[in-house]
Short mmCIF file of C-alpha atoms in Angstrom, two decimals:
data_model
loop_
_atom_site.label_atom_id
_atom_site.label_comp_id
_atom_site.label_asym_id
_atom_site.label_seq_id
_atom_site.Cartn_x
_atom_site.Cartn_y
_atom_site.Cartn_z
CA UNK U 1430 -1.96 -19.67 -13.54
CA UNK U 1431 -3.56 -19.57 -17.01
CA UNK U 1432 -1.27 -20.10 -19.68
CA UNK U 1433 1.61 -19.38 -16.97
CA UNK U 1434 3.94 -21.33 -14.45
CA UNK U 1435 2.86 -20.80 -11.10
CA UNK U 1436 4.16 -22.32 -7.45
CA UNK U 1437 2.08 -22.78 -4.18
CA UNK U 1438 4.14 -22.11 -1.25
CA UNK U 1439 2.31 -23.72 1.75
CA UNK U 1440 5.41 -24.66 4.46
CA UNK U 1441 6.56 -22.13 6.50
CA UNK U 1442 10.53 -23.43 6.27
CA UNK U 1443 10.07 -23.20 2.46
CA UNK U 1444 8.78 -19.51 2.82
CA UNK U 1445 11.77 -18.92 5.02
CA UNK U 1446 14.20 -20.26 2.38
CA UNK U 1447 12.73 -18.57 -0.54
CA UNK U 1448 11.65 -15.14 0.89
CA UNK U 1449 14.06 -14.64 3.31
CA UNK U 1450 17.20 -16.52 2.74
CA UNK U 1451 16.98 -15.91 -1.03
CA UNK U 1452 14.32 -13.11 -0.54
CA UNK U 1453 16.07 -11.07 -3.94
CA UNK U 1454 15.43 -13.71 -6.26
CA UNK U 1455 11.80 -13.37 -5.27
CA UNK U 1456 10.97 -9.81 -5.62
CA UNK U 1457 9.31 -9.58 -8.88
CA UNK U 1458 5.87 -8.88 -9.50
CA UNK U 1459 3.46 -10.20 -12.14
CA UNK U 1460 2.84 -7.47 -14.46
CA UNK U 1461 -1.40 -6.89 -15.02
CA UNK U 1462 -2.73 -5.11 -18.14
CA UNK U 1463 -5.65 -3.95 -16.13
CA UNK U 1464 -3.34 -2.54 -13.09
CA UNK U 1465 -1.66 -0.47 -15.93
CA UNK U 1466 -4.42 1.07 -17.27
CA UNK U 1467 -5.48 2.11 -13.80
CA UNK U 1468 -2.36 3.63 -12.35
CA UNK U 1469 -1.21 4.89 -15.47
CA UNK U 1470 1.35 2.61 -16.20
CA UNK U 1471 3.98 0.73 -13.78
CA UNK U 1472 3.48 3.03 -10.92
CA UNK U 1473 3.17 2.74 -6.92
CA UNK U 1474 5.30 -0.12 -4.40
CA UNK U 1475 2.66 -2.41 -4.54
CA UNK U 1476 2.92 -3.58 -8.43
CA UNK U 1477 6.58 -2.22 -9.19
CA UNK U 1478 9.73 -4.01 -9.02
CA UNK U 1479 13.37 -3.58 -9.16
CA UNK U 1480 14.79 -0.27 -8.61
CA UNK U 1481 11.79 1.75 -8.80
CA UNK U 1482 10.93 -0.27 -5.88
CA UNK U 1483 13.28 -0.70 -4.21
CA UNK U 1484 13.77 2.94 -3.86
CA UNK U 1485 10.21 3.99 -2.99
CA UNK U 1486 10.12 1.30 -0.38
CA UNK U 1487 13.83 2.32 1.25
CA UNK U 1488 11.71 6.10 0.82
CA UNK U 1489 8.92 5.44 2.71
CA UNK U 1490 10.74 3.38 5.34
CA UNK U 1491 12.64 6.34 6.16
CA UNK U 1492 9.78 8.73 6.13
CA UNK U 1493 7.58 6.66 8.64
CA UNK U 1494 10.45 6.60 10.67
CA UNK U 1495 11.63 10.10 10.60
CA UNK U 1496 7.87 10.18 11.84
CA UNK U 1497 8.28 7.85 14.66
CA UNK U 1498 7.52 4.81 13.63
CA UNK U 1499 7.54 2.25 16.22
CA UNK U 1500 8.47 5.10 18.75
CA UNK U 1501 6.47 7.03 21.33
CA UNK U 1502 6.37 10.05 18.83
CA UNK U 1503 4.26 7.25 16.84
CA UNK U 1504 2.02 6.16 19.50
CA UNK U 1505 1.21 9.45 21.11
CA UNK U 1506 -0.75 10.13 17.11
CA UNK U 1507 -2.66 6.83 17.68
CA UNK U 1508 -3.03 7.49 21.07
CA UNK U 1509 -5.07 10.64 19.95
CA UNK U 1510 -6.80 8.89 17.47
CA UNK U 1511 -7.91 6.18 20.20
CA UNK U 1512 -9.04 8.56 22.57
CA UNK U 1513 -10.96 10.20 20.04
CA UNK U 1514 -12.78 7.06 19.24
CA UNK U 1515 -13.48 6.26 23.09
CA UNK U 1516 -15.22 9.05 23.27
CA UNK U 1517 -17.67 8.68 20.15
CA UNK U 1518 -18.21 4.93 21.62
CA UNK U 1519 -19.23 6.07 25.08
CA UNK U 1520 -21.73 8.87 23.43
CA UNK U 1521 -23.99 5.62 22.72
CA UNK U 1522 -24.79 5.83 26.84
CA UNK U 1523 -24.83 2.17 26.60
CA UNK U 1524 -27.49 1.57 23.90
CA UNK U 1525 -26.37 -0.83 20.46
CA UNK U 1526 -23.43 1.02 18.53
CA UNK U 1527 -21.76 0.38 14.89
CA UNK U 1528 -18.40 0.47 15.51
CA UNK U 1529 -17.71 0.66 12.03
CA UNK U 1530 -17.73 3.90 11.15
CA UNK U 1531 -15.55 4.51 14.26
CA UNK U 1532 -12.73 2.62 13.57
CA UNK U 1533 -13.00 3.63 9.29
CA UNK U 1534 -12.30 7.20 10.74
CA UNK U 1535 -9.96 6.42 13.50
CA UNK U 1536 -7.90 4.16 11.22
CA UNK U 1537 -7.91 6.50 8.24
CA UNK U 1538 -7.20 9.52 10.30
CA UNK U 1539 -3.95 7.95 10.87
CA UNK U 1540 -2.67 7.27 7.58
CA UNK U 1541 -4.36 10.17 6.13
CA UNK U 1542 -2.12 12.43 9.00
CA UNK U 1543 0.92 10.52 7.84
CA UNK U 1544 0.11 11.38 3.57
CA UNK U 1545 -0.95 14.44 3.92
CA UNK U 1546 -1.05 16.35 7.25
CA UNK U 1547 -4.02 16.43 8.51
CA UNK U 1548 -7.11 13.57 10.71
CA UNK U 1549 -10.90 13.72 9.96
CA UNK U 1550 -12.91 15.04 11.89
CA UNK U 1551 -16.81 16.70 11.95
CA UNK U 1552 -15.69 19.18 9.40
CA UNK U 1553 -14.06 17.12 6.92
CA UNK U 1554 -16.35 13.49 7.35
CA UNK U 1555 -17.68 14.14 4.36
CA UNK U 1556 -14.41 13.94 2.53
CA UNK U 1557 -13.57 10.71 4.04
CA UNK U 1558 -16.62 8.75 3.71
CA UNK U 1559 -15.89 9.86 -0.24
CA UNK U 1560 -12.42 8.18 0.03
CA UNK U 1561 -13.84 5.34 1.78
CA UNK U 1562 -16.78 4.23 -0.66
CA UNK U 1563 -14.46 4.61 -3.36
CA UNK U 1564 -11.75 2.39 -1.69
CA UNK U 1565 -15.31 -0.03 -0.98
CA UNK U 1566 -15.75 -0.09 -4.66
CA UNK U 1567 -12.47 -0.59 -5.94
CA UNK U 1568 -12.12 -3.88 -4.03
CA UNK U 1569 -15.54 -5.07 -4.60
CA UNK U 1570 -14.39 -4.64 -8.40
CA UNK U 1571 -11.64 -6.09 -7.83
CA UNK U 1572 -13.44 -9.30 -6.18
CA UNK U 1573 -15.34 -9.83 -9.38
CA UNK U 1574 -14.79 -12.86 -11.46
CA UNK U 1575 -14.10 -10.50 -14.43
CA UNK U 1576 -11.06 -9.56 -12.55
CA UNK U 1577 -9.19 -12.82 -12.17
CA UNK U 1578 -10.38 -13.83 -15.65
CA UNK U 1579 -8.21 -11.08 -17.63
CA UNK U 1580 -5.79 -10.99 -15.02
CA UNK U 1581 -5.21 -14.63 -15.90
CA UNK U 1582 -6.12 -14.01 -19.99
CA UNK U 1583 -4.90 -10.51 -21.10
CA UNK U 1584 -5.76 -11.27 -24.51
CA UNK U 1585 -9.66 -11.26 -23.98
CA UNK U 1586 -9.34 -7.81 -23.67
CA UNK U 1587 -10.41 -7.18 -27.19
CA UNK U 1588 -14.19 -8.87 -26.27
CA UNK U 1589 -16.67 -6.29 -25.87
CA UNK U 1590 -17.72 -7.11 -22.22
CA UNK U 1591 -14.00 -6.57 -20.61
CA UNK U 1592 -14.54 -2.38 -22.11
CA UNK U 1593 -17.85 -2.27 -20.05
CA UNK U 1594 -15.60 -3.70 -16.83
CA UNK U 1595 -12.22 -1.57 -17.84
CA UNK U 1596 -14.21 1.66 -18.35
CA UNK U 1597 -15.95 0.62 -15.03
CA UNK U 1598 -12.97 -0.02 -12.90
CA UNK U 1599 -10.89 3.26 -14.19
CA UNK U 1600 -13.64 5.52 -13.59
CA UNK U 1601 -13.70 4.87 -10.11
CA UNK U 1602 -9.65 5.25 -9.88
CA UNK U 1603 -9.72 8.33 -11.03
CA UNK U 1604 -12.55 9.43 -8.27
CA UNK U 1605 -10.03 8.25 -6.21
CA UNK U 1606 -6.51 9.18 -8.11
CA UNK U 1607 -8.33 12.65 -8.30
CA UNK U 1608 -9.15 13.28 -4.46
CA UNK U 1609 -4.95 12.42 -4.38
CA UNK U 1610 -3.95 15.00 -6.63
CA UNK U 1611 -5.87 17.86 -4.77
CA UNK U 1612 -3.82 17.28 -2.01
CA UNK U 1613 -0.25 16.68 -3.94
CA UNK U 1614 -1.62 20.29 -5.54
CA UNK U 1615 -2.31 21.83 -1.83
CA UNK U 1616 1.02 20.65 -1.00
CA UNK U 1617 3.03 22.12 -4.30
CA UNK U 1618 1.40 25.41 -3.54
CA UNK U 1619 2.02 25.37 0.35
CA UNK U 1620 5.25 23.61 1.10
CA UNK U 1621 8.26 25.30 1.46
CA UNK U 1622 11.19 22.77 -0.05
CA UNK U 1623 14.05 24.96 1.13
CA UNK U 1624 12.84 23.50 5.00
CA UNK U 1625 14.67 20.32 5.82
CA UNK U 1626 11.52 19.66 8.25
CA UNK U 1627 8.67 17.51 6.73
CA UNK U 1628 5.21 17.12 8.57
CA UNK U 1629 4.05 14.41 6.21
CA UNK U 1630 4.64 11.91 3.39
CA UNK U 1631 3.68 14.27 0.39
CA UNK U 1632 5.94 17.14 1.79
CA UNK U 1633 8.58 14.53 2.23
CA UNK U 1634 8.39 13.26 -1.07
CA UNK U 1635 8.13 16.88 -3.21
CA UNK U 1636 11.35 18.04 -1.25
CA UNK U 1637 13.29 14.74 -2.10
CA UNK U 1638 11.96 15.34 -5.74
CA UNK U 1639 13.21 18.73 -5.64
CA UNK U 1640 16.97 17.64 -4.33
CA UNK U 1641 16.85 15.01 -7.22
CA UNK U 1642 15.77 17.34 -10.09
CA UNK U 1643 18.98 18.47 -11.50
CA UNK U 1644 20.47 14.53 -11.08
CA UNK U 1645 20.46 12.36 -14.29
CA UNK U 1646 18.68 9.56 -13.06
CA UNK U 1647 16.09 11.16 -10.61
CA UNK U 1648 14.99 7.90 -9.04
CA UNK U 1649 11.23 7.78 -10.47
CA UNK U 1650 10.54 10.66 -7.75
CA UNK U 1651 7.67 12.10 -10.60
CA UNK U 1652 3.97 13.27 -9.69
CA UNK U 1653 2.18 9.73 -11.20
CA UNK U 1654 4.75 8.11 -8.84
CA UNK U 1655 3.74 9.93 -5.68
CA UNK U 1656 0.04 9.45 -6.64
CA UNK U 1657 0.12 6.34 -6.75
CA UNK U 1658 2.28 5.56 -3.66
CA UNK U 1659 -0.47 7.53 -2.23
CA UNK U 1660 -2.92 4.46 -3.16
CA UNK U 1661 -0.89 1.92 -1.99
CA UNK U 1662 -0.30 3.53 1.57
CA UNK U 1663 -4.00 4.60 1.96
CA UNK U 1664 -5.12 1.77 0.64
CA UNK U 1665 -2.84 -0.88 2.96
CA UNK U 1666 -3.06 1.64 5.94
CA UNK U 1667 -6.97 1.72 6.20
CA UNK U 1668 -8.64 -1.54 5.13
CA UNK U 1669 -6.25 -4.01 6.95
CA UNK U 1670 -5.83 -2.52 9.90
CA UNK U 1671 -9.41 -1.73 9.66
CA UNK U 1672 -11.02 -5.16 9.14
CA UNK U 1673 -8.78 -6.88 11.60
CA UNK U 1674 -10.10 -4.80 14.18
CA UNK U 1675 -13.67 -5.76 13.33
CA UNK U 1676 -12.64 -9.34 13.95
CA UNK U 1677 -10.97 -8.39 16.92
CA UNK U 1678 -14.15 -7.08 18.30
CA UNK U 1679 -15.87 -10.11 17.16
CA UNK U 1680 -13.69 -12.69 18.72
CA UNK U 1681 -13.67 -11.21 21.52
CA UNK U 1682 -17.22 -10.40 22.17
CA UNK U 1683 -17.88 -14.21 21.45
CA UNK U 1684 -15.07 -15.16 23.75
CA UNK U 1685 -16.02 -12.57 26.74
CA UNK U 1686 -13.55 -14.94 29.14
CA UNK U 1687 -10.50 -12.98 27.22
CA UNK U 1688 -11.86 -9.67 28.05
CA UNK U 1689 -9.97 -9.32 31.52
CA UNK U 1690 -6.70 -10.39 29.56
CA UNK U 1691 -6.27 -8.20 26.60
CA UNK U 1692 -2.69 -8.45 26.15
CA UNK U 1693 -0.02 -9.32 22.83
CA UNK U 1694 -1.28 -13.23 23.11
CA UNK U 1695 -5.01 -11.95 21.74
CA UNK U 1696 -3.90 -9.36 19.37
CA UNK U 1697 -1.46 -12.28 18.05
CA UNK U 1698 -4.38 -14.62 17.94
CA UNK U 1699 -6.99 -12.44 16.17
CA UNK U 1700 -3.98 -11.80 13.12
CA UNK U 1701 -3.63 -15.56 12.85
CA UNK U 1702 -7.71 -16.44 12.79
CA UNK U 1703 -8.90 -13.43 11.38
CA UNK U 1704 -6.25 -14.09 7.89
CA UNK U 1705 -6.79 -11.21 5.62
CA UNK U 1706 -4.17 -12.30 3.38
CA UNK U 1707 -6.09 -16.00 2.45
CA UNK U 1708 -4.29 -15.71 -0.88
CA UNK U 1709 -1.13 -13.40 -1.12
CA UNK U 1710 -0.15 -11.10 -4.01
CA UNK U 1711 2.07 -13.33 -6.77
CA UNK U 1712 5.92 -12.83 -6.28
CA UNK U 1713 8.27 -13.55 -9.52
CA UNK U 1714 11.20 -15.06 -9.52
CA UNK U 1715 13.96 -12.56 -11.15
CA UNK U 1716 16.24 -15.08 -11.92
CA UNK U 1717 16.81 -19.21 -12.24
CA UNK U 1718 16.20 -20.88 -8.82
CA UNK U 1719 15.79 -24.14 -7.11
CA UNK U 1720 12.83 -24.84 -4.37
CA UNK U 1721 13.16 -27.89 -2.64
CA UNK U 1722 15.34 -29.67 -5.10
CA UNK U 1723 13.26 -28.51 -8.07
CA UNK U 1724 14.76 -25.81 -10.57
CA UNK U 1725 12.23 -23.02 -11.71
CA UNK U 1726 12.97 -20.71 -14.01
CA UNK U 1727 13.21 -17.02 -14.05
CA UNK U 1728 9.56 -15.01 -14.75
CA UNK U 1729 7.71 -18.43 -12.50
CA UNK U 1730 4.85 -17.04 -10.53
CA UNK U 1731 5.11 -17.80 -6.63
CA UNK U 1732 2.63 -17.68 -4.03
CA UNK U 1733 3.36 -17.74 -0.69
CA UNK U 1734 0.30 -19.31 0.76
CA UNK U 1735 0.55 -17.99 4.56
CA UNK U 1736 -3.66 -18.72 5.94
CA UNK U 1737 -2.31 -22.48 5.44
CA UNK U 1738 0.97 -21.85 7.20
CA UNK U 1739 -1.02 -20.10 9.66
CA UNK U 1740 -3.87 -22.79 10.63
CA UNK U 1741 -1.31 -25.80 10.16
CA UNK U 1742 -2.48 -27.88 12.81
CA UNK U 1743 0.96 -29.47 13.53
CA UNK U 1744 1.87 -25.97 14.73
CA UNK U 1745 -1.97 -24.48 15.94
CA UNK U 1746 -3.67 -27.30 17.09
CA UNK U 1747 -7.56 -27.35 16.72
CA UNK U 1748 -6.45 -24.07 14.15
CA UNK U 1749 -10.16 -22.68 13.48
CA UNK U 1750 -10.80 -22.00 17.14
CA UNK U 1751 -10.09 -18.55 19.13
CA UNK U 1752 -7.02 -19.74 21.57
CA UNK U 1753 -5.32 -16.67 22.84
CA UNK U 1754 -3.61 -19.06 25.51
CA UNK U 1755 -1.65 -20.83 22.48
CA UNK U 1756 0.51 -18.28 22.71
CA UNK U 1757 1.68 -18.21 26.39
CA UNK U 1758 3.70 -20.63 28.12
CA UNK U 1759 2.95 -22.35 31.35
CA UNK U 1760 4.28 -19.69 33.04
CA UNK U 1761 2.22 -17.02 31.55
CA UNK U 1762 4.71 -15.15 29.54
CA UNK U 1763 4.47 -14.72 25.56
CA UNK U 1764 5.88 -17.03 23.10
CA UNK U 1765 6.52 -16.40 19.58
CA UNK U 1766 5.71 -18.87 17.10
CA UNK U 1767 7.56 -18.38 13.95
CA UNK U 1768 4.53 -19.35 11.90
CA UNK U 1769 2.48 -16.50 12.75
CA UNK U 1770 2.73 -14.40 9.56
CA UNK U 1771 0.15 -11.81 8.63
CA UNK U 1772 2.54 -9.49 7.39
CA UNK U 1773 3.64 -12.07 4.91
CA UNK U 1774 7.87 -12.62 4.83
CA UNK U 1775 10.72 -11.14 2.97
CA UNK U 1776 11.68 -8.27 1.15
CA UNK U 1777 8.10 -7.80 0.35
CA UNK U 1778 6.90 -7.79 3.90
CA UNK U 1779 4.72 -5.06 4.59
CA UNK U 1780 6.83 -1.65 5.17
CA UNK U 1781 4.06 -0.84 7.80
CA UNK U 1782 3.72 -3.51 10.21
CA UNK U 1783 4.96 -1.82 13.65
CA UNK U 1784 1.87 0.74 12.81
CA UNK U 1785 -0.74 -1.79 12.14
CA UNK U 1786 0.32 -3.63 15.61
CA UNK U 1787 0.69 -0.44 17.11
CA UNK U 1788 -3.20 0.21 16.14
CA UNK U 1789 -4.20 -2.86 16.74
CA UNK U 1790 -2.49 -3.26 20.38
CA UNK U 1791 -3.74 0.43 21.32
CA UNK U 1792 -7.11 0.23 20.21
CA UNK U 1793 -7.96 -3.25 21.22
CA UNK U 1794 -6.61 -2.86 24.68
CA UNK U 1795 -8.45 0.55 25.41
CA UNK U 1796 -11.62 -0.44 24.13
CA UNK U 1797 -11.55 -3.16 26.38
CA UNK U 1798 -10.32 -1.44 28.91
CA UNK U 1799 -12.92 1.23 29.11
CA UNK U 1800 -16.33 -0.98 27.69
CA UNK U 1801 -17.56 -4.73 27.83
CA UNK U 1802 -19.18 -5.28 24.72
CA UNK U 1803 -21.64 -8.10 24.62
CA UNK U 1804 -23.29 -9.98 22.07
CA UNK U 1805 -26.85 -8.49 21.06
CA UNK U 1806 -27.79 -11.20 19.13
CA UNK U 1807 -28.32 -9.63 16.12
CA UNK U 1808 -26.01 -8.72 13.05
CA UNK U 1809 -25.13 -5.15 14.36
CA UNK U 1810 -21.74 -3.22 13.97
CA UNK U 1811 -18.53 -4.95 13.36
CA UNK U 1812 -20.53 -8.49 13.43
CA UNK U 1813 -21.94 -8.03 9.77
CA UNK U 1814 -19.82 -8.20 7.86
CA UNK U 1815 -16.07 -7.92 7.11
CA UNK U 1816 -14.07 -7.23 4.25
CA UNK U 1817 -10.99 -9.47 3.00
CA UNK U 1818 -8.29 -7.93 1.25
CA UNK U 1819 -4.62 -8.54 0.04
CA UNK U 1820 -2.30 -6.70 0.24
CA UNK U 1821 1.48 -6.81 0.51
CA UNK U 1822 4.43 -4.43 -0.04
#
């Protein structure tokens, strides 16, 4: 990349061997001027590595699960969300609906309620449709060729054009970094830290900041930490979950034959096709290693390349088509195929996967449940358009 080393992954057993078997000697993370300048420095779970990291990772695990992640506790929050979303669908009495802004609000209610306490609803909206554009902009900046070009040439940060673009993309961070630090401030004022009881990720984090205040090394638990660990988790939690849902309801409504069988084979199937993660974020190796008989240096850029592992036609046969029935055997039960990786592999795998298939299983399967939706042939709703993102813990 540039003027620096780089390695494609593109075979699933190689992925395996690297980011699982050896999955510590691939945890690094290529360090970008212009990700600096908007978090502040080398902030968040996304862009950190080693023991910053690793302990704002083992953090959040533990949070989400304190919270029920992957439990009933866990479902019966999406479950509310999901009903909540049913019922805005079947207002529409049948006529042509844009299921976008339903599933923005149902998704981000969710990881909102997990941050900081609280779902949208009529009397907030406004608040989240904020949030939302902003998190719009930011990737559509990030999309731009400017991006890639001083991600991959820091030094042409000194031409004029790259202040126009820097100035551009931290103004809209702090929009966002600001609507985050109203809430940490809500929460300082509010929570009570002597209460071993936490009712969501802020309050979680201020009270384990407060136990670690008087220790020498305090673990990075400091206020531009939590911030930006708010970015990440909004960020990941909403537009992932978000656009693979608008595929979902695309494949399916070209596909109506699957409708009667929405079960784990489709959700599976829509992860695989759909491929939000076309290109992954870099890894870097953290020490001297060997990949397939070739050594590679520590500091080497790697990307694991998962959309080709994932339409390898050795392993997905006729890969660009929507085939559910891939994943079943002749019998009819589920079969997992190892290559199906849309949470990427490793230590960096994302922290919130059983959520996001959670959502994806609960919403899918209800909406289909309860509507048929049917192709208008227009470009309406979820069919015009869908965002791509990457992003990877």
């Amino acid at each position: 990349m540039a003027d620096r080393p780089a390695i494609v992954l593109a075979d699933y057993e190689l992925m395996k061997q690297t980011l699982v078997k050896e999955g510590a000697a691939y945890t690094g993370r290529q360090q970008v001027p212009l990700a600096r300048l908007v978090r502040g420095g080398d902030y968040g779970i996304i862009a950190t590595t080693g023991e910053l990291w690793q302990q704002h990772r083992r953090f959040a695990l533990h949070v989400f699960r304190d919270f029920g992640m992957g439990k009933d506790l866990m479902q019966e929050r999406v479950l509310d969300e999901v009903k909540d979303f049913l019922e805005k669908c079947q207002r529409s009495q049948g006529e042509p609906i844009d299921l976008r802004d339903h599933i923005d609000s149902a998704v981000g209610s969710i990881i909102n309620n997990l941050l900081f306490g609280f779902r949208f609803d009529e009397s907030n909206m406004d608040q989240f449709h904020r949030q939302k554009n902003v998190l719009v902009q930011a990737m559509e900046l990030s999309a731009r060729p400017s991006f890639i070009l001083f991600m991959l040439f820091p030094s042409l940060k000194v031409l004029p054009f790259y202040k126009a673009y820097s100035k551009e993309v931290k103004n809209n961070s702090d929009v966002m970094f600001g609507m985050f630090d109203e809430q940490i401030e809500i929460h300082k004022k509010e929570t009570d830290l002597n209460c071993e009881e936490s009712t969501d990720y802020v309050e979680a984090y201020l009270k384990e900041q407060k136990r670690l205040e008087n220790e020498p090394e305090n673990g990075g638990f400091t206020h531009d930490q939590l911030r930006n660990v708010c970015f990440d988790l909004w960020l990941a939690g909403m537009e992932t979950t978000s656009n693979t849902l608008y595929w979902g309801v695309l494949y399916v409504v070209l596909h109506d034959e699957v409708q009667t069988s929405i079960h784990k084979e489709m959700d599976t199937e829509i992860q695989r096709l759909a491929n939000l993660l076309p290109l992954n974020v870099f890894h870097e190796t953290t020490c001297d290693v060997e990949i397939d008989g070739y050594p590679i240096p520590v500091g080497t850029l790697v990307l694991p390349q998962i959309s080709t592992v994932m339409y390898d036609e050795k392993v997905f046969p006729n890969p660009y088509e929507f085939q559910p029935r891939r994943h079943l055997a002749e019998d009819g039960t589920f079969v997992r195929i190892d290559e199906v990786v849309p949470f990427s592999m490793g230590k960096r795998q994302c922290l919130g996967e059983s959520i996001a298939r959670m959502e994806l299983f609960l919403f899918l399967a209800n909406l289909f449940n309860k509507f048929k939706p049917c192709d208008m042939h227009t470009s309406l709703g979820a069919l015009r358009t869908v965002d791509r993102g990457d992003i990877n813990f």
